[in-house]
Amino acid sequence: MLEIGLTGGIGSGKSTVAAMLVERGAILLDADAMVRELQMQGMPVLAAMVQRWGDRILDAAGGLDRQAVADIVFADPDELTALNLIVHPAVGDEMTRRRAELSGTDATVILDIPLLVESGHKGLAGIVVVDVDPEVAVERLVAGRGFTATDARNRISLQASRSQRLERADLVVDNSGTLDDLVHQVDLAWEWIATLQRPEPGAEVPRIGSRAEDA
């Protein structure tokens, strides 16, 4: 199994790049998707969140109201820490479990982890960073996801800086251009991934963390 870390700031287009890599043959393990699954009704993570913040974080159907959670945690660093303490271990366990299931295969696995730089990593064959100017990211979040500019900038400020991500990158995908430009960048990334040395089958799967600032 060859494992590639994929990261980028919120609004960078990381999910689009992940989908393109899957089209080229990769298997995707998406930390954000795992967070959403673990926060579904009946799951221990949601129960722990309700214990912390009460029913005000639930919608009319009893599911998680993500905006209500965002309003709480992005306004108070202590509450964000509390959220991470609930979500982080559960996502780490689930990510490790799914990676272990693939460890005996020859799969190319993309670990889509928004906060890979912040949470730490080891044992990966390489790290791909999707890069875009933060102000472009703000514009995309406002236009495409309904964020206010203030909310978008607040979330960006809680993540690693652009320079910190670039320092850790083995390969950078520049998403400042057109969709055609991005397709070309992903093609080059896939060619680079094919040159990487694959670990021996059955190699140990180290734990990789995840945090909740992009929840």
PDB file of C-alpha atoms in Angstrom:
ATOM      1  CA  MET A   1       0.000   0.000   0.000  1.00  0.00           C
ATOM      2  CA  LEU A   2       1.294   3.403  -1.001  1.00  0.00           C
ATOM      3  CA  GLU A   3      -0.058   6.217   1.177  1.00  0.00           C
ATOM      4  CA  ILE A   4      -0.127   9.835   0.068  1.00  0.00           C
ATOM      5  CA  GLY A   5      -1.235  12.627   2.365  1.00  0.00           C
ATOM      6  CA  LEU A   6      -3.419  15.251   0.695  1.00  0.00           C
ATOM      7  CA  THR A   7      -4.026  18.546   2.420  1.00  0.00           C
ATOM      8  CA  GLY A   8      -4.807  22.192   1.819  1.00  0.00           C
ATOM      9  CA  GLY A   9      -6.580  25.067   3.476  1.00  0.00           C
ATOM     10  CA  ILE A  10     -10.339  25.354   3.556  1.00  0.00           C
ATOM     11  CA  GLY A  11     -11.518  26.626   0.167  1.00  0.00           C
ATOM     12  CA  SER A  12      -8.390  25.408  -1.630  1.00  0.00           C
ATOM     13  CA  GLY A  13     -10.208  22.855  -3.790  1.00  0.00           C
ATOM     14  CA  LYS A  14      -8.675  19.869  -2.026  1.00  0.00           C
ATOM     15  CA  SER A  15     -11.846  17.782  -2.359  1.00  0.00           C
ATOM     16  CA  THR A  16     -11.899  18.393  -6.109  1.00  0.00           C
ATOM     17  CA  VAL A  17      -8.293  17.225  -6.377  1.00  0.00           C
ATOM     18  CA  ALA A  18      -9.107  14.159  -4.271  1.00  0.00           C
ATOM     19  CA  ALA A  19     -11.961  13.236  -6.614  1.00  0.00           C
ATOM     20  CA  MET A  20      -9.682  13.602  -9.638  1.00  0.00           C
ATOM     21  CA  LEU A  21      -7.094  11.302  -8.066  1.00  0.00           C
ATOM     22  CA  VAL A  22      -9.811   8.709  -7.435  1.00  0.00           C
ATOM     23  CA  GLU A  23     -10.730   8.926 -11.128  1.00  0.00           C
ATOM     24  CA  ARG A  24      -7.120   8.017 -11.894  1.00  0.00           C
ATOM     25  CA  GLY A  25      -7.205   4.916  -9.719  1.00  0.00           C
ATOM     26  CA  ALA A  26      -6.543   5.975  -6.132  1.00  0.00           C
ATOM     27  CA  ILE A  27      -8.538   4.893  -3.090  1.00  0.00           C
ATOM     28  CA  LEU A  28      -9.678   7.831  -0.977  1.00  0.00           C
ATOM     29  CA  LEU A  29      -9.860   7.922   2.807  1.00  0.00           C
ATOM     30  CA  ASP A  30     -11.535  11.233   3.613  1.00  0.00           C
ATOM     31  CA  ALA A  31     -11.205  12.497   7.199  1.00  0.00           C
ATOM     32  CA  ASP A  32     -14.026  15.018   6.783  1.00  0.00           C
ATOM     33  CA  ALA A  33     -16.388  12.293   5.561  1.00  0.00           C
ATOM     34  CA  MET A  34     -15.444  10.179   8.575  1.00  0.00           C
ATOM     35  CA  VAL A  35     -16.234  13.097  10.891  1.00  0.00           C
ATOM     36  CA  ARG A  36     -19.694  13.416   9.335  1.00  0.00           C
ATOM     37  CA  GLU A  37     -20.332   9.681   9.701  1.00  0.00           C
ATOM     38  CA  LEU A  38     -19.213   9.689  13.329  1.00  0.00           C
ATOM     39  CA  GLN A  39     -21.480  12.646  14.064  1.00  0.00           C
ATOM     40  CA  MET A  40     -24.628  10.937  12.802  1.00  0.00           C
ATOM     41  CA  GLN A  41     -27.604  10.219  15.048  1.00  0.00           C
ATOM     42  CA  GLY A  42     -26.993   7.306  17.383  1.00  0.00           C
ATOM     43  CA  MET A  43     -23.211   7.602  17.255  1.00  0.00           C
ATOM     44  CA  PRO A  44     -21.169   8.096  20.448  1.00  0.00           C
ATOM     45  CA  VAL A  45     -19.475  11.215  19.077  1.00  0.00           C
ATOM     46  CA  LEU A  46     -22.796  13.018  18.642  1.00  0.00           C
ATOM     47  CA  ALA A  47     -23.896  11.889  22.102  1.00  0.00           C
ATOM     48  CA  ALA A  48     -20.717  13.346  23.600  1.00  0.00           C
ATOM     49  CA  MET A  49     -21.252  16.621  21.758  1.00  0.00           C
ATOM     50  CA  VAL A  50     -24.819  16.896  23.013  1.00  0.00           C
ATOM     51  CA  GLN A  51     -23.613  16.174  26.528  1.00  0.00           C
ATOM     52  CA  ARG A  52     -21.213  19.098  26.182  1.00  0.00           C
ATOM     53  CA  TRP A  53     -23.449  21.667  24.432  1.00  0.00           C
ATOM     54  CA  GLY A  54     -26.991  20.416  24.809  1.00  0.00           C
ATOM     55  CA  ASP A  55     -29.847  20.191  22.318  1.00  0.00           C
ATOM     56  CA  ARG A  56     -29.043  23.615  20.873  1.00  0.00           C
ATOM     57  CA  ILE A  57     -26.633  21.877  18.472  1.00  0.00           C
ATOM     58  CA  LEU A  58     -29.391  19.622  17.073  1.00  0.00           C
ATOM     59  CA  ASP A  59     -31.755  20.357  14.212  1.00  0.00           C
ATOM     60  CA  ALA A  60     -35.496  19.718  14.251  1.00  0.00           C
ATOM     61  CA  ALA A  61     -34.983  16.082  13.205  1.00  0.00           C
ATOM     62  CA  GLY A  62     -32.447  15.409  15.944  1.00  0.00           C
ATOM     63  CA  GLY A  63     -29.423  15.491  13.664  1.00  0.00           C
ATOM     64  CA  LEU A  64     -26.385  17.693  14.084  1.00  0.00           C
ATOM     65  CA  ASP A  65     -26.802  21.365  13.226  1.00  0.00           C
ATOM     66  CA  ARG A  66     -23.293  22.083  11.959  1.00  0.00           C
ATOM     67  CA  GLN A  67     -23.782  25.811  11.791  1.00  0.00           C
ATOM     68  CA  ALA A  68     -24.851  25.856  15.436  1.00  0.00           C
ATOM     69  CA  VAL A  69     -21.656  24.029  16.364  1.00  0.00           C
ATOM     70  CA  ALA A  70     -19.582  26.380  14.216  1.00  0.00           C
ATOM     71  CA  ASP A  71     -21.146  29.410  15.907  1.00  0.00           C
ATOM     72  CA  ILE A  72     -20.019  28.037  19.270  1.00  0.00           C
ATOM     73  CA  VAL A  73     -16.544  26.696  18.582  1.00  0.00           C
ATOM     74  CA  PHE A  74     -15.206  29.276  16.163  1.00  0.00           C
ATOM     75  CA  ALA A  75     -15.995  32.043  18.640  1.00  0.00           C
ATOM     76  CA  ASP A  76     -14.207  30.425  21.598  1.00  0.00           C
ATOM     77  CA  PRO A  77     -10.834  28.603  21.451  1.00  0.00           C
ATOM     78  CA  ASP A  78     -11.691  26.585  24.567  1.00  0.00           C
ATOM     79  CA  GLU A  79     -14.840  25.244  22.943  1.00  0.00           C
ATOM     80  CA  LEU A  80     -12.887  24.386  19.798  1.00  0.00           C
ATOM     81  CA  THR A  81     -10.424  22.457  21.945  1.00  0.00           C
ATOM     82  CA  ALA A  82     -13.327  20.615  23.553  1.00  0.00           C
ATOM     83  CA  LEU A  83     -14.683  19.685  20.123  1.00  0.00           C
ATOM     84  CA  ASN A  84     -11.303  18.371  19.032  1.00  0.00           C
ATOM     85  CA  LEU A  85     -11.015  16.262  22.183  1.00  0.00           C
ATOM     86  CA  ILE A  86     -14.320  14.604  21.305  1.00  0.00           C
ATOM     87  CA  VAL A  87     -13.801  14.189  17.555  1.00  0.00           C
ATOM     88  CA  HIS A  88     -10.052  13.700  17.174  1.00  0.00           C
ATOM     89  CA  PRO A  89      -9.617  10.296  18.882  1.00  0.00           C
ATOM     90  CA  ALA A  90     -12.649   8.789  17.159  1.00  0.00           C
ATOM     91  CA  VAL A  91     -11.532   9.906  13.707  1.00  0.00           C
ATOM     92  CA  GLY A  92      -7.983   8.731  14.381  1.00  0.00           C
ATOM     93  CA  ASP A  93      -9.254   5.283  15.330  1.00  0.00           C
ATOM     94  CA  GLU A  94     -11.479   5.055  12.262  1.00  0.00           C
ATOM     95  CA  MET A  95      -8.747   6.242   9.914  1.00  0.00           C
ATOM     96  CA  THR A  96      -6.302   3.699  11.356  1.00  0.00           C
ATOM     97  CA  ARG A  97      -8.870   0.905  11.042  1.00  0.00           C
ATOM     98  CA  ARG A  98      -9.589   1.634   7.378  1.00  0.00           C
ATOM     99  CA  ARG A  99      -5.915   1.975   6.536  1.00  0.00           C
ATOM    100  CA  ALA A 100      -5.183  -1.360   8.219  1.00  0.00           C
ATOM    101  CA  GLU A 101      -7.794  -3.019   6.000  1.00  0.00           C
ATOM    102  CA  LEU A 102      -5.819  -1.879   2.944  1.00  0.00           C
ATOM    103  CA  SER A 103      -2.330  -2.514   4.302  1.00  0.00           C
ATOM    104  CA  GLY A 104      -1.875  -5.870   2.585  1.00  0.00           C
ATOM    105  CA  THR A 105      -2.832  -4.569  -0.862  1.00  0.00           C
ATOM    106  CA  ASP A 106      -0.980  -2.689  -3.609  1.00  0.00           C
ATOM    107  CA  ALA A 107      -3.490   0.168  -3.496  1.00  0.00           C
ATOM    108  CA  THR A 108      -2.534   3.812  -3.874  1.00  0.00           C
ATOM    109  CA  VAL A 109      -4.320   5.406  -0.933  1.00  0.00           C
ATOM    110  CA  ILE A 110      -5.008   9.131  -0.680  1.00  0.00           C
ATOM    111  CA  LEU A 111      -5.436  10.328   2.908  1.00  0.00           C
ATOM    112  CA  ASP A 112      -7.498  13.505   2.577  1.00  0.00           C
ATOM    113  CA  ILE A 113      -6.816  15.259   5.891  1.00  0.00           C
ATOM    114  CA  PRO A 114      -7.424  19.019   5.983  1.00  0.00           C
ATOM    115  CA  LEU A 115      -5.175  19.518   9.029  1.00  0.00           C
ATOM    116  CA  LEU A 116      -2.462  17.001   8.248  1.00  0.00           C
ATOM    117  CA  VAL A 117       0.296  19.543   8.883  1.00  0.00           C
ATOM    118  CA  GLU A 118      -1.181  20.521  12.250  1.00  0.00           C
ATOM    119  CA  SER A 119      -1.997  17.025  13.486  1.00  0.00           C
ATOM    120  CA  GLY A 120       1.277  15.375  12.504  1.00  0.00           C
ATOM    121  CA  HIS A 121       2.139  12.438  10.292  1.00  0.00           C
ATOM    122  CA  LYS A 122       4.738   9.775   9.740  1.00  0.00           C
ATOM    123  CA  GLY A 123       5.245   6.884   7.408  1.00  0.00           C
ATOM    124  CA  LEU A 124       3.638   8.498   4.362  1.00  0.00           C
ATOM    125  CA  ALA A 125       5.248   8.176   0.951  1.00  0.00           C
ATOM    126  CA  GLY A 126       4.602  11.831   0.223  1.00  0.00           C
ATOM    127  CA  ILE A 127       2.461  14.869   0.967  1.00  0.00           C
ATOM    128  CA  VAL A 128       0.556  16.753  -1.714  1.00  0.00           C
ATOM    129  CA  VAL A 129      -0.567  20.276  -0.840  1.00  0.00           C
ATOM    130  CA  VAL A 130      -3.331  21.986  -2.803  1.00  0.00           C
ATOM    131  CA  ASP A 131      -2.357  25.638  -2.795  1.00  0.00           C
ATOM    132  CA  VAL A 132      -4.305  28.819  -3.449  1.00  0.00           C
ATOM    133  CA  ASP A 133      -4.049  32.389  -2.231  1.00  0.00           C
ATOM    134  CA  PRO A 134      -6.092  32.726   0.994  1.00  0.00           C
ATOM    135  CA  GLU A 135      -8.095  35.634  -0.414  1.00  0.00           C
ATOM    136  CA  VAL A 136      -9.076  33.494  -3.406  1.00  0.00           C
ATOM    137  CA  ALA A 137     -10.164  30.823  -0.925  1.00  0.00           C
ATOM    138  CA  VAL A 138     -12.304  33.400   0.899  1.00  0.00           C
ATOM    139  CA  GLU A 139     -13.967  34.397  -2.377  1.00  0.00           C
ATOM    140  CA  ARG A 140     -14.724  30.763  -3.212  1.00  0.00           C
ATOM    141  CA  LEU A 141     -16.134  30.033   0.246  1.00  0.00           C
ATOM    142  CA  VAL A 142     -18.415  33.058   0.058  1.00  0.00           C
ATOM    143  CA  ALA A 143     -19.583  32.319  -3.483  1.00  0.00           C
ATOM    144  CA  GLY A 144     -19.770  28.540  -3.339  1.00  0.00           C
ATOM    145  CA  ARG A 145     -20.536  27.615   0.258  1.00  0.00           C
ATOM    146  CA  GLY A 146     -22.460  30.569   1.585  1.00  0.00           C
ATOM    147  CA  PHE A 147     -19.866  31.647   4.159  1.00  0.00           C
ATOM    148  CA  THR A 148     -19.554  35.240   5.204  1.00  0.00           C
ATOM    149  CA  ALA A 149     -16.121  36.692   4.520  1.00  0.00           C
ATOM    150  CA  THR A 150     -15.552  37.056   8.265  1.00  0.00           C
ATOM    151  CA  ASP A 151     -16.430  33.419   8.961  1.00  0.00           C
ATOM    152  CA  ALA A 152     -14.196  32.250   6.103  1.00  0.00           C
ATOM    153  CA  ARG A 153     -11.229  34.278   7.343  1.00  0.00           C
ATOM    154  CA  ASN A 154     -11.778  33.075  10.916  1.00  0.00           C
ATOM    155  CA  ARG A 155     -11.651  29.452   9.822  1.00  0.00           C
ATOM    156  CA  ILE A 156      -8.586  30.023   7.667  1.00  0.00           C
ATOM    157  CA  SER A 157      -6.836  31.693  10.616  1.00  0.00           C
ATOM    158  CA  LEU A 158      -7.302  28.552  12.736  1.00  0.00           C
ATOM    159  CA  GLN A 159      -5.448  26.382  10.247  1.00  0.00           C
ATOM    160  CA  ALA A 160      -1.759  26.192   9.422  1.00  0.00           C
ATOM    161  CA  SER A 161      -0.542  29.118   7.373  1.00  0.00           C
ATOM    162  CA  ARG A 162       0.014  28.860   3.651  1.00  0.00           C
ATOM    163  CA  SER A 163       3.777  28.974   4.175  1.00  0.00           C
ATOM    164  CA  GLN A 164       3.654  26.218   6.814  1.00  0.00           C
ATOM    165  CA  ARG A 165       1.823  23.889   4.451  1.00  0.00           C
ATOM    166  CA  LEU A 166       4.163  24.646   1.574  1.00  0.00           C
ATOM    167  CA  GLU A 167       7.181  23.910   3.761  1.00  0.00           C
ATOM    168  CA  ARG A 168       5.861  20.399   4.399  1.00  0.00           C
ATOM    169  CA  ALA A 169       4.836  19.689   0.797  1.00  0.00           C
ATOM    170  CA  ASP A 170       6.570  17.094  -1.330  1.00  0.00           C
ATOM    171  CA  LEU A 171       4.432  18.216  -4.263  1.00  0.00           C
ATOM    172  CA  VAL A 172       2.290  21.328  -4.712  1.00  0.00           C
ATOM    173  CA  VAL A 173      -0.886  21.429  -6.808  1.00  0.00           C
ATOM    174  CA  ASP A 174      -1.568  25.037  -7.778  1.00  0.00           C
ATOM    175  CA  ASN A 175      -5.323  25.632  -7.902  1.00  0.00           C
ATOM    176  CA  SER A 176      -5.251  29.316  -8.744  1.00  0.00           C
ATOM    177  CA  GLY A 177      -6.124  28.833 -12.410  1.00  0.00           C
ATOM    178  CA  THR A 178      -8.896  27.270 -14.485  1.00  0.00           C
ATOM    179  CA  LEU A 179     -10.368  23.795 -14.155  1.00  0.00           C
ATOM    180  CA  ASP A 180      -8.325  22.708 -17.186  1.00  0.00           C
ATOM    181  CA  ASP A 181      -5.209  23.983 -15.444  1.00  0.00           C
ATOM    182  CA  LEU A 182      -6.118  21.935 -12.386  1.00  0.00           C
ATOM    183  CA  VAL A 183      -6.647  18.786 -14.452  1.00  0.00           C
ATOM    184  CA  HIS A 184      -3.144  19.197 -15.855  1.00  0.00           C
ATOM    185  CA  GLN A 185      -1.718  19.721 -12.351  1.00  0.00           C
ATOM    186  CA  VAL A 186      -3.432  16.534 -11.117  1.00  0.00           C
ATOM    187  CA  ASP A 187      -2.112  14.587 -14.102  1.00  0.00           C
ATOM    188  CA  LEU A 188       1.403  15.660 -13.150  1.00  0.00           C
ATOM    189  CA  ALA A 189       0.744  14.721  -9.521  1.00  0.00           C
ATOM    190  CA  TRP A 190      -0.438  11.243 -10.559  1.00  0.00           C
ATOM    191  CA  GLU A 191       2.670  10.763 -12.674  1.00  0.00           C
ATOM    192  CA  TRP A 192       4.799  11.760  -9.668  1.00  0.00           C
ATOM    193  CA  ILE A 193       2.949   9.358  -7.379  1.00  0.00           C
ATOM    194  CA  ALA A 194       3.718   6.525  -9.813  1.00  0.00           C
ATOM    195  CA  THR A 195       7.452   7.134  -9.325  1.00  0.00           C
ATOM    196  CA  LEU A 196       7.361   6.676  -5.540  1.00  0.00           C
ATOM    197  CA  GLN A 197       8.730   3.568  -3.894  1.00  0.00           C
ATOM    198  CA  ARG A 198       6.089   1.331  -2.365  1.00  0.00           C
ATOM    199  CA  PRO A 199       6.534  -0.023   1.177  1.00  0.00           C
ATOM    200  CA  GLU A 200       6.893  -3.725   1.741  1.00  0.00           C
ATOM    201  CA  PRO A 201       3.518  -5.523   2.065  1.00  0.00           C
ATOM    202  CA  GLY A 202       2.335  -5.762   5.649  1.00  0.00           C
ATOM    203  CA  ALA A 203       4.287  -2.721   6.833  1.00  0.00           C
ATOM    204  CA  GLU A 204       3.048  -1.204  10.086  1.00  0.00           C
ATOM    205  CA  VAL A 205       0.281   1.360   9.773  1.00  0.00           C
ATOM    206  CA  PRO A 206       1.179   4.348  11.996  1.00  0.00           C
ATOM    207  CA  ARG A 207      -1.598   6.416  13.516  1.00  0.00           C
ATOM    208  CA  ILE A 208      -2.372   9.744  11.878  1.00  0.00           C
ATOM    209  CA  GLY A 209      -4.441  12.352  13.655  1.00  0.00           C
ATOM    210  CA  SER A 210      -7.239  14.638  12.537  1.00  0.00           C
ATOM    211  CA  ARG A 211      -8.849  17.702  14.025  1.00  0.00           C
ATOM    212  CA  ALA A 212     -12.123  19.474  13.638  1.00  0.00           C
ATOM    213  CA  GLU A 213     -11.487  23.044  12.481  1.00  0.00           C
ATOM    214  CA  ASP A 214     -12.937  22.284   9.050  1.00  0.00           C
ATOM    215  CA  ALA A 215     -16.014  20.476  10.403  1.00  0.00           C
TER     216      ALA A 215
END
